Short mmCIF file of C-alpha atoms in Angstrom, two decimals:
data_model
loop_
_atom_site.label_atom_id
_atom_site.label_comp_id
_atom_site.label_asym_id
_atom_site.label_seq_id
_atom_site.Cartn_x
_atom_site.Cartn_y
_atom_site.Cartn_z
CA UNK A 100 16.74 46.08 -7.99
CA UNK A 101 18.63 43.24 -9.84
CA UNK A 102 17.63 39.82 -8.35
CA UNK A 103 20.27 36.88 -7.97
CA UNK A 104 17.91 34.83 -10.30
CA UNK A 105 18.78 37.55 -13.07
CA UNK A 106 22.36 37.38 -12.32
CA UNK A 107 22.36 33.51 -12.44
CA UNK A 108 20.16 33.33 -15.63
CA UNK A 109 22.58 35.57 -17.30
CA UNK A 110 25.71 33.64 -16.35
CA UNK A 111 23.96 30.57 -17.43
CA UNK A 112 23.14 31.82 -20.98
CA UNK A 113 26.40 33.28 -21.14
CA UNK A 114 27.90 29.98 -20.81
CA UNK A 115 25.60 27.58 -22.27
CA UNK A 116 23.34 29.84 -24.60
CA UNK A 117 20.05 30.89 -25.15
CA UNK A 118 17.07 29.45 -22.95
CA UNK A 119 13.80 28.44 -24.31
CA UNK A 120 11.31 30.61 -22.51
CA UNK A 121 9.62 27.76 -20.69
CA UNK A 122 13.26 27.07 -19.39
CA UNK A 123 13.59 30.59 -18.24
CA UNK A 124 9.97 30.65 -16.82
CA UNK A 125 10.87 27.54 -14.67
CA UNK A 126 13.91 28.99 -13.29
CA UNK A 127 12.61 32.33 -12.88
CA UNK A 128 9.73 30.81 -10.67
CA UNK A 129 10.80 27.46 -9.30
CA UNK A 130 14.48 27.66 -9.01
CA UNK A 131 14.85 25.82 -5.47
CA UNK A 132 16.65 28.64 -3.65
CA UNK A 133 16.38 31.66 -6.10
CA UNK A 134 12.78 31.28 -7.74
CA UNK A 135 10.07 33.70 -7.33
CA UNK A 136 7.95 31.00 -5.31
CA UNK A 137 11.03 29.25 -3.53
CA UNK A 138 11.85 32.42 -1.62
CA UNK A 139 10.72 32.93 2.17
CA UNK A 140 8.44 35.95 1.15
CA UNK A 141 4.69 36.30 1.26
CA UNK A 142 3.59 36.56 -2.44
CA UNK A 143 -0.40 36.64 -1.75
CA UNK A 144 -2.51 38.91 -0.07
CA UNK A 145 -2.46 42.81 0.66
CA UNK A 146 1.24 42.74 1.45
CA UNK A 147 2.27 40.61 -1.46
CA UNK A 148 2.44 41.06 -5.01
CA UNK A 149 -1.14 40.02 -5.94
CA UNK A 150 -4.58 38.87 -4.71
CA UNK A 151 -6.24 35.67 -4.97
CA UNK A 152 -9.81 34.73 -4.13
CA UNK A 153 -9.19 32.93 -0.75
CA UNK A 154 -7.01 35.82 0.68
CA UNK A 155 -9.72 38.51 -0.16
CA UNK A 156 -11.74 37.20 2.79
CA UNK A 157 -14.46 34.14 3.81
CA UNK A 158 -16.81 34.37 0.88
CA UNK A 159 -14.91 32.25 -1.42
CA UNK A 160 -13.42 29.67 0.85
CA UNK A 161 -16.83 29.25 2.62
CA UNK A 162 -18.72 28.85 -1.02
CA UNK A 163 -16.05 26.30 -1.84
CA UNK A 164 -16.54 24.32 1.29
CA UNK A 165 -20.34 23.94 0.32
CA UNK A 166 -19.28 22.40 -2.92
CA UNK A 167 -17.14 20.00 -1.02
CA UNK A 168 -19.79 19.17 1.33
CA UNK A 169 -21.81 17.39 -1.24
CA UNK A 170 -19.20 15.14 -2.30
CA UNK A 171 -17.82 14.59 1.42
CA UNK A 172 -21.09 13.67 2.69
CA UNK A 173 -21.58 11.15 -0.14
CA UNK A 174 -18.17 9.54 0.42
CA UNK A 175 -17.17 9.29 4.09
CA UNK A 176 -13.89 8.17 3.24
CA UNK A 177 -12.91 10.79 1.06
CA UNK A 178 -10.24 13.77 1.99
CA UNK A 179 -9.40 17.12 0.54
CA UNK A 180 -5.99 17.93 -1.01
CA UNK A 181 -4.80 21.19 -2.25
CA UNK A 182 -1.87 21.81 -4.92
CA UNK A 183 -0.34 24.99 -4.88
CA UNK A 184 -1.71 26.24 -1.29
CA UNK A 185 -0.14 29.40 -1.02
CA UNK A 186 -0.51 30.92 2.20
CA UNK A 187 -2.72 28.13 3.30
CA UNK A 188 -5.63 30.75 3.68
CA UNK A 189 -8.31 28.38 1.73
CA UNK A 190 -7.22 25.42 3.61
CA UNK A 191 -7.71 27.14 7.23
CA UNK A 192 -11.01 28.57 5.84
CA UNK A 193 -12.54 25.53 4.16
CA UNK A 194 -11.88 23.34 7.42
CA UNK A 195 -13.62 25.74 9.41
CA UNK A 196 -16.67 26.31 7.15
CA UNK A 197 -17.00 22.59 6.75
CA UNK A 198 -16.93 22.23 10.34
CA UNK A 199 -19.77 24.78 10.53
CA UNK A 200 -21.68 22.57 7.94
CA UNK A 201 -21.43 19.46 10.12
CA UNK A 202 -18.26 17.67 8.50
CA UNK A 203 -14.86 17.08 10.09
CA UNK A 204 -12.09 16.11 7.84
CA UNK A 205 -9.59 13.91 9.30
CA UNK A 206 -7.11 15.36 7.04
CA UNK A 207 -6.35 17.97 4.56
CA UNK A 208 -3.04 17.37 2.27
CA UNK A 209 -1.03 20.69 1.05
CA UNK A 210 1.20 19.82 -1.56
CA UNK A 211 3.93 22.28 -1.70
CA UNK A 212 7.37 20.75 -2.69
CA UNK A 213 9.63 23.97 -2.11
CA UNK A 214 11.24 24.15 1.26
CA UNK A 215 10.73 27.69 2.47
CA UNK A 216 7.06 28.06 1.34
CA UNK A 217 6.46 24.56 3.12
CA UNK A 218 7.99 25.81 6.29
CA UNK A 219 5.89 28.88 6.25
CA UNK A 220 2.85 26.90 5.55
CA UNK A 221 3.71 24.57 8.60
CA UNK A 222 4.07 27.39 10.82
CA UNK A 223 0.83 29.22 9.34
CA UNK A 224 -1.43 26.19 9.92
CA UNK A 225 -3.34 25.75 13.04
CA UNK A 226 -3.00 22.83 15.20
CA UNK A 227 -6.25 23.04 17.38
CA UNK A 228 -8.84 21.67 14.91
CA UNK A 229 -9.91 18.06 14.46
CA UNK A 230 -8.43 18.18 11.17
CA UNK A 231 -4.61 17.30 10.71
CA UNK A 232 -2.91 19.50 8.19
CA UNK A 233 -0.36 17.59 6.38
CA UNK A 234 2.47 19.58 4.01
CA UNK A 235 3.48 17.15 1.47
CA UNK A 236 5.82 17.01 -1.62
CA UNK A 237 3.25 15.61 -3.88
CA UNK A 238 -0.38 14.11 -3.83
CA UNK A 239 -0.54 10.97 -1.70
CA UNK A 240 -0.46 7.51 -3.66
CA UNK A 241 -4.26 6.14 -4.20
CA UNK A 242 -5.66 9.17 -3.03
CA UNK A 243 -9.52 9.46 -2.98
CA UNK A 244 -11.27 12.88 -2.49
CA UNK A 245 -11.28 15.93 -4.05
CA UNK A 246 -8.18 17.79 -5.29
CA UNK A 247 -8.29 21.78 -5.17
CA UNK A 248 -6.09 23.72 -7.65
CA UNK A 249 -6.54 27.33 -7.16
CA UNK A 250 -4.51 29.54 -9.60
CA UNK A 251 -1.59 27.13 -10.17
CA UNK A 252 -2.18 26.40 -14.22
CA UNK A 253 -1.01 30.36 -14.75
CA UNK A 254 2.18 29.72 -13.31
CA UNK A 255 2.92 26.48 -15.55
CA UNK A 256 5.64 27.17 -18.08
CA UNK A 257 4.96 27.95 -21.64
CA UNK A 258 6.76 28.49 -24.73
CA UNK A 259 6.58 31.62 -26.96
CA UNK A 260 6.14 31.28 -30.67
CA UNK A 261 6.10 34.65 -32.98
CA UNK A 262 4.54 34.83 -36.31
CA UNK A 263 6.20 37.73 -38.18
CA UNK A 264 4.31 39.84 -40.76
CA UNK A 265 4.64 37.09 -43.68
CA UNK A 266 3.36 34.53 -40.87
CA UNK A 267 6.84 33.12 -40.53
CA UNK A 268 6.95 31.31 -37.28
CA UNK A 269 10.00 31.68 -34.84
CA UNK A 270 10.60 30.51 -31.42
CA UNK A 271 11.44 33.18 -28.88
CA UNK A 272 14.41 32.30 -26.48
CA UNK A 273 16.07 34.46 -23.92
CA UNK A 274 19.48 35.54 -24.56
CA UNK A 275 21.99 38.01 -23.18
CA UNK A 276 22.87 41.20 -25.32
CA UNK A 277 24.84 43.98 -23.79
CA UNK A 278 24.73 42.39 -20.42
CA UNK A 279 20.86 42.45 -20.46
CA UNK A 280 18.42 39.64 -20.64
CA UNK A 281 16.90 40.18 -24.08
CA UNK A 282 14.47 38.17 -26.55
CA UNK A 283 16.10 36.38 -29.67
CA UNK A 284 14.52 34.51 -32.36
CA UNK A 285 15.32 30.78 -33.52
CA UNK A 286 13.65 28.22 -35.70
CA UNK A 287 11.04 26.42 -33.59
CA UNK A 288 11.71 23.13 -31.91
CA UNK A 289 9.68 20.38 -33.90
CA UNK A 290 7.57 19.74 -30.69
CA UNK A 291 6.35 23.18 -30.50
CA UNK A 292 5.32 23.26 -34.20
CA UNK A 293 3.55 19.87 -33.81
CA UNK A 294 1.64 21.21 -30.95
CA UNK A 295 0.71 24.47 -32.53
CA UNK A 296 -0.54 22.70 -35.78
CA UNK A 297 -1.96 19.69 -34.08
CA UNK A 298 -4.26 22.27 -31.99
CA UNK A 299 -5.51 23.95 -35.00
CA UNK A 300 -4.22 27.40 -33.48
CA UNK A 301 -5.11 30.23 -36.46
CA UNK A 302 -1.84 31.94 -37.92
CA UNK A 303 -2.07 35.63 -37.71
CA UNK A 304 0.71 37.78 -38.61
CA UNK A 305 2.53 39.71 -36.02
CA UNK A 306 1.27 37.64 -33.27
CA UNK A 307 2.79 36.27 -30.50
CA UNK A 308 1.59 32.61 -29.28
CA UNK A 309 1.88 31.01 -25.62
CA UNK A 310 2.31 27.41 -26.13
CA UNK A 311 1.89 25.21 -23.10
CA UNK A 312 3.17 21.69 -23.32
CA UNK A 313 3.72 21.12 -19.68
CA UNK A 314 0.20 20.81 -18.34
CA UNK A 315 -0.14 17.47 -19.63
CA UNK A 316 2.67 16.07 -17.42
CA UNK A 317 1.65 18.00 -14.54
CA UNK A 318 -1.97 16.73 -14.76
CA UNK A 319 -0.76 13.16 -15.50
CA UNK A 320 1.50 13.26 -12.23
CA UNK A 321 -1.96 13.85 -10.35
CA UNK A 322 -4.02 11.54 -12.13
CA UNK A 323 -1.71 8.58 -11.53
CA UNK A 324 -2.22 9.22 -7.83
CA UNK A 325 -5.88 9.93 -7.79
CA UNK A 326 -7.54 6.54 -7.13
CA UNK A 327 -11.32 8.21 -7.07
CA UNK A 328 -12.52 11.42 -6.96
CA UNK A 329 -12.40 14.97 -8.74
CA UNK A 330 -10.04 17.71 -9.54
CA UNK A 331 -11.34 21.20 -9.14
CA UNK A 332 -9.17 23.73 -11.68
CA UNK A 333 -9.84 27.26 -10.75
CA UNK A 334 -7.81 29.81 -12.81
CA UNK A 335 -7.86 32.58 -15.21
CA UNK A 336 -8.12 31.53 -18.67
CA UNK A 337 -10.06 30.96 -22.29
CA UNK A 338 -11.51 28.25 -24.25
CA UNK A 339 -9.08 27.96 -27.19
CA UNK A 340 -10.77 30.01 -29.90
CA UNK A 341 -10.95 32.73 -27.19
CA UNK A 342 -7.66 32.21 -26.06
CA UNK A 343 -6.06 33.02 -29.51
CA UNK A 344 -8.23 35.93 -30.34
CA UNK A 345 -6.80 37.86 -33.16
CA UNK A 346 -6.87 40.98 -31.18
CA UNK A 347 -4.64 39.31 -28.43
CA UNK A 348 -1.64 39.73 -30.32
CA UNK A 349 0.91 39.85 -27.41
CA UNK A 350 -1.06 36.89 -25.67
CA UNK A 351 -1.78 36.98 -21.97
CA UNK A 352 1.68 36.94 -20.19
CA UNK A 353 1.41 39.40 -17.38
CA UNK A 354 3.89 40.31 -14.62
CA UNK A 355 3.18 41.46 -10.99
CA UNK A 356 5.15 43.21 -8.31
CA UNK A 357 3.49 44.92 -5.29
CA UNK A 358 0.22 44.64 -7.20
CA UNK A 359 1.33 46.46 -10.32
CA UNK A 360 1.27 44.67 -13.61
CA UNK A 361 3.80 44.87 -16.40
CA UNK A 362 4.34 42.96 -19.60
CA UNK A 363 8.44 42.44 -19.33
CA UNK A 364 9.18 39.01 -17.83
CA UNK A 365 12.77 39.66 -18.61
CA UNK A 366 12.87 42.57 -16.22
CA UNK A 367 13.63 40.96 -12.84
CA UNK A 368 13.43 37.22 -12.74
CA UNK A 369 12.89 35.79 -9.29
CA UNK A 370 11.51 39.26 -8.10
CA UNK A 371 8.34 39.55 -10.11
CA UNK A 372 5.40 36.97 -10.71
CA UNK A 373 5.01 35.72 -14.01
CA UNK A 374 1.80 34.65 -15.25
CA UNK A 375 0.11 33.22 -18.22
CA UNK A 376 -3.65 32.52 -18.41
CA UNK A 377 -4.84 28.81 -19.14
CA UNK A 378 -6.06 27.57 -22.46
CA UNK A 379 -8.73 25.10 -21.22
CA UNK A 380 -9.10 23.74 -24.03
CA UNK A 381 -5.93 22.13 -23.87
CA UNK A 382 -6.42 21.32 -20.35
CA UNK A 383 -9.77 19.24 -21.39
CA UNK A 384 -7.69 17.42 -24.28
CA UNK A 385 -4.93 16.20 -21.62
CA UNK A 386 -7.47 15.19 -19.17
CA UNK A 387 -9.42 12.89 -21.70
CA UNK A 388 -6.00 11.53 -23.01
CA UNK A 389 -5.16 10.62 -19.25
CA UNK A 390 -8.82 8.82 -19.13
CA UNK A 391 -10.09 11.75 -16.89
CA UNK A 392 -13.85 12.94 -17.63
CA UNK A 393 -14.47 16.70 -17.99
CA UNK A 394 -17.45 16.86 -15.79
CA UNK A 395 -18.22 20.55 -16.07
CA UNK A 396 -16.32 23.96 -17.24
CA UNK A 397 -18.04 27.13 -15.48
CA UNK A 398 -17.45 30.76 -14.96
CA UNK A 399 -16.59 31.98 -11.46
CA UNK A 400 -19.72 33.83 -10.99
CA UNK A 401 -22.46 31.17 -11.73
CA UNK A 402 -20.16 28.49 -10.13
CA UNK A 403 -20.41 30.27 -7.28
CA UNK A 404 -23.87 31.21 -7.18
CA UNK A 405 -24.95 27.71 -7.56
CA UNK A 406 -23.12 26.78 -4.55
CA UNK A 407 -25.11 29.41 -2.76
CA UNK A 408 -22.68 32.34 -2.20
CA UNK A 409 -25.58 34.53 -1.84
CA UNK A 410 -26.62 32.71 1.30
CA UNK A 411 -23.06 32.71 2.63
CA UNK A 412 -22.91 36.48 2.34
CA UNK A 413 -26.05 36.71 4.05
CA UNK A 414 -24.84 34.54 7.09
CA UNK A 415 -21.66 36.19 7.36
CA UNK A 416 -22.92 39.79 6.87
CA UNK A 417 -24.99 39.12 9.66
CA UNK A 418 -22.12 39.01 11.95
CA UNK A 419 -20.17 41.91 10.90
CA UNK A 420 -19.93 45.68 11.81
CA UNK A 421 -21.26 48.16 9.41
CA UNK A 422 -17.61 49.14 8.26
CA UNK A 423 -16.86 45.13 7.71
CA UNK A 424 -20.15 44.81 5.77
CA UNK A 425 -18.92 47.30 3.45
CA UNK A 426 -15.64 45.28 3.08
CA UNK A 427 -17.61 42.22 2.46
CA UNK A 428 -19.77 43.96 -0.31
CA UNK A 429 -16.31 45.14 -1.99
CA UNK A 430 -15.28 41.30 -1.75
CA UNK A 431 -18.48 40.14 -3.21
CA UNK A 432 -18.07 42.50 -6.36
CA UNK A 433 -14.64 41.69 -6.96
CA UNK A 434 -15.51 37.78 -7.00
CA UNK A 435 -18.81 38.14 -9.19
CA UNK A 436 -18.23 41.35 -11.61
CA UNK A 437 -17.78 40.04 -15.04
CA UNK A 438 -14.87 42.72 -15.17
CA UNK A 439 -13.04 41.44 -12.47
CA UNK A 440 -12.96 37.57 -11.32
CA UNK A 441 -16.83 36.75 -12.06
CA UNK A 442 -15.82 36.02 -15.77
CA UNK A 443 -12.01 35.75 -16.21
CA UNK A 444 -11.91 33.17 -13.70
CA UNK A 445 -12.84 29.75 -14.88
CA UNK A 446 -13.61 26.46 -12.90
CA UNK A 447 -13.18 23.04 -14.62
CA UNK A 448 -14.34 19.71 -12.93
CA UNK A 449 -12.51 16.74 -13.91
CA UNK A 450 -13.56 13.24 -12.35
CA UNK A 451 -12.08 9.69 -12.65
CA UNK A 452 -15.69 8.53 -13.19
CA UNK A 453 -18.43 9.90 -15.33
CA UNK A 454 -20.44 12.44 -12.96
CA UNK A 455 -23.82 13.50 -13.63
CA UNK A 456 -24.10 17.10 -12.48
CA UNK A 457 -26.76 18.47 -10.36
CA UNK A 458 -29.47 20.43 -12.35
CA UNK A 459 -27.79 23.77 -10.84
CA UNK A 460 -24.44 23.14 -12.25
CA UNK A 461 -25.99 21.17 -15.65
CA UNK A 462 -27.68 24.65 -16.26
CA UNK A 463 -24.49 26.55 -16.12
CA UNK A 464 -22.03 24.06 -17.75
CA UNK A 465 -20.07 25.38 -20.77
CA UNK A 466 -17.90 22.30 -21.21
CA UNK A 467 -19.23 22.21 -24.86
CA UNK A 468 -17.34 25.33 -25.92
CA UNK A 469 -13.93 23.65 -25.01
CA UNK A 470 -14.31 21.93 -28.73
CA UNK A 471 -14.83 25.12 -30.32
#
């Protein structure tokens, strides 16, 4: 199947010349009508292209609600906002779980600027709760509270550099040849070389580098609207020395369609998801440059354990049939096993003010490795 986005990108390149990979990435995912996320199609969950933790079941969202409850009890005027809310699964489950913990949110903001998913969210969200779900284009000004960001960083545009066998660096562009989208190479733009060298990224022969320069502005847009509170980033990724590992010569770029993965982002843009792991060292550097504090950095499994996922598991299990108990066990395995989400998913907590972590989080905090 050839998508309309594929045809539109070919026409643009034939008219204007090759595109940077970040521009291709942006158009493939976020074109207002043809982009992957802009279309009126469910992308997450068992009927979509990929699974996220909130779409697995209740465990993840109920545990995140426990984390939120600690901060909401200490700040009665705080609200919750979610950037990139997908189907609204996390929002609905978190609000319900908070109510079971005796906390009623007056408002939960869902930040979604694209028209089709915005309409779908509004239709999906229940209106029979004390909490008002408000779908907005951007985080409200002077927001106070906790901002949840689940699997958004991996969908921020990146550029690609390639070091050949002699370690000469080129920028990978998207071009057209024989009526097909292909990669071509050109001299790197200065800003990409500056990013490469300023981050002390090791230079390997025959290596493709993913360079994110978009996350700084993305985070700046949140920071300028956040009056007080925290940002909880949840995504696949590594600190820098592991991100640019010698054996990861093709980087982390992966595409998804109907729960199958492939490595060719040019195959069917607008029809397949494109994902790149996060360089959490770059995110930490960006946060510090914006006067945000890196309060903690954790792998998913120990973070969820620290927030009581074992207790949540038992409470939910006691309500279920034997068949549903087996499904719940599978959900727990997916969330916690190191080879699945347990180690590859990371949590980074950013704060407007310095935060002293409770002992349960201090003991698992790995923020020190971000400098390595």
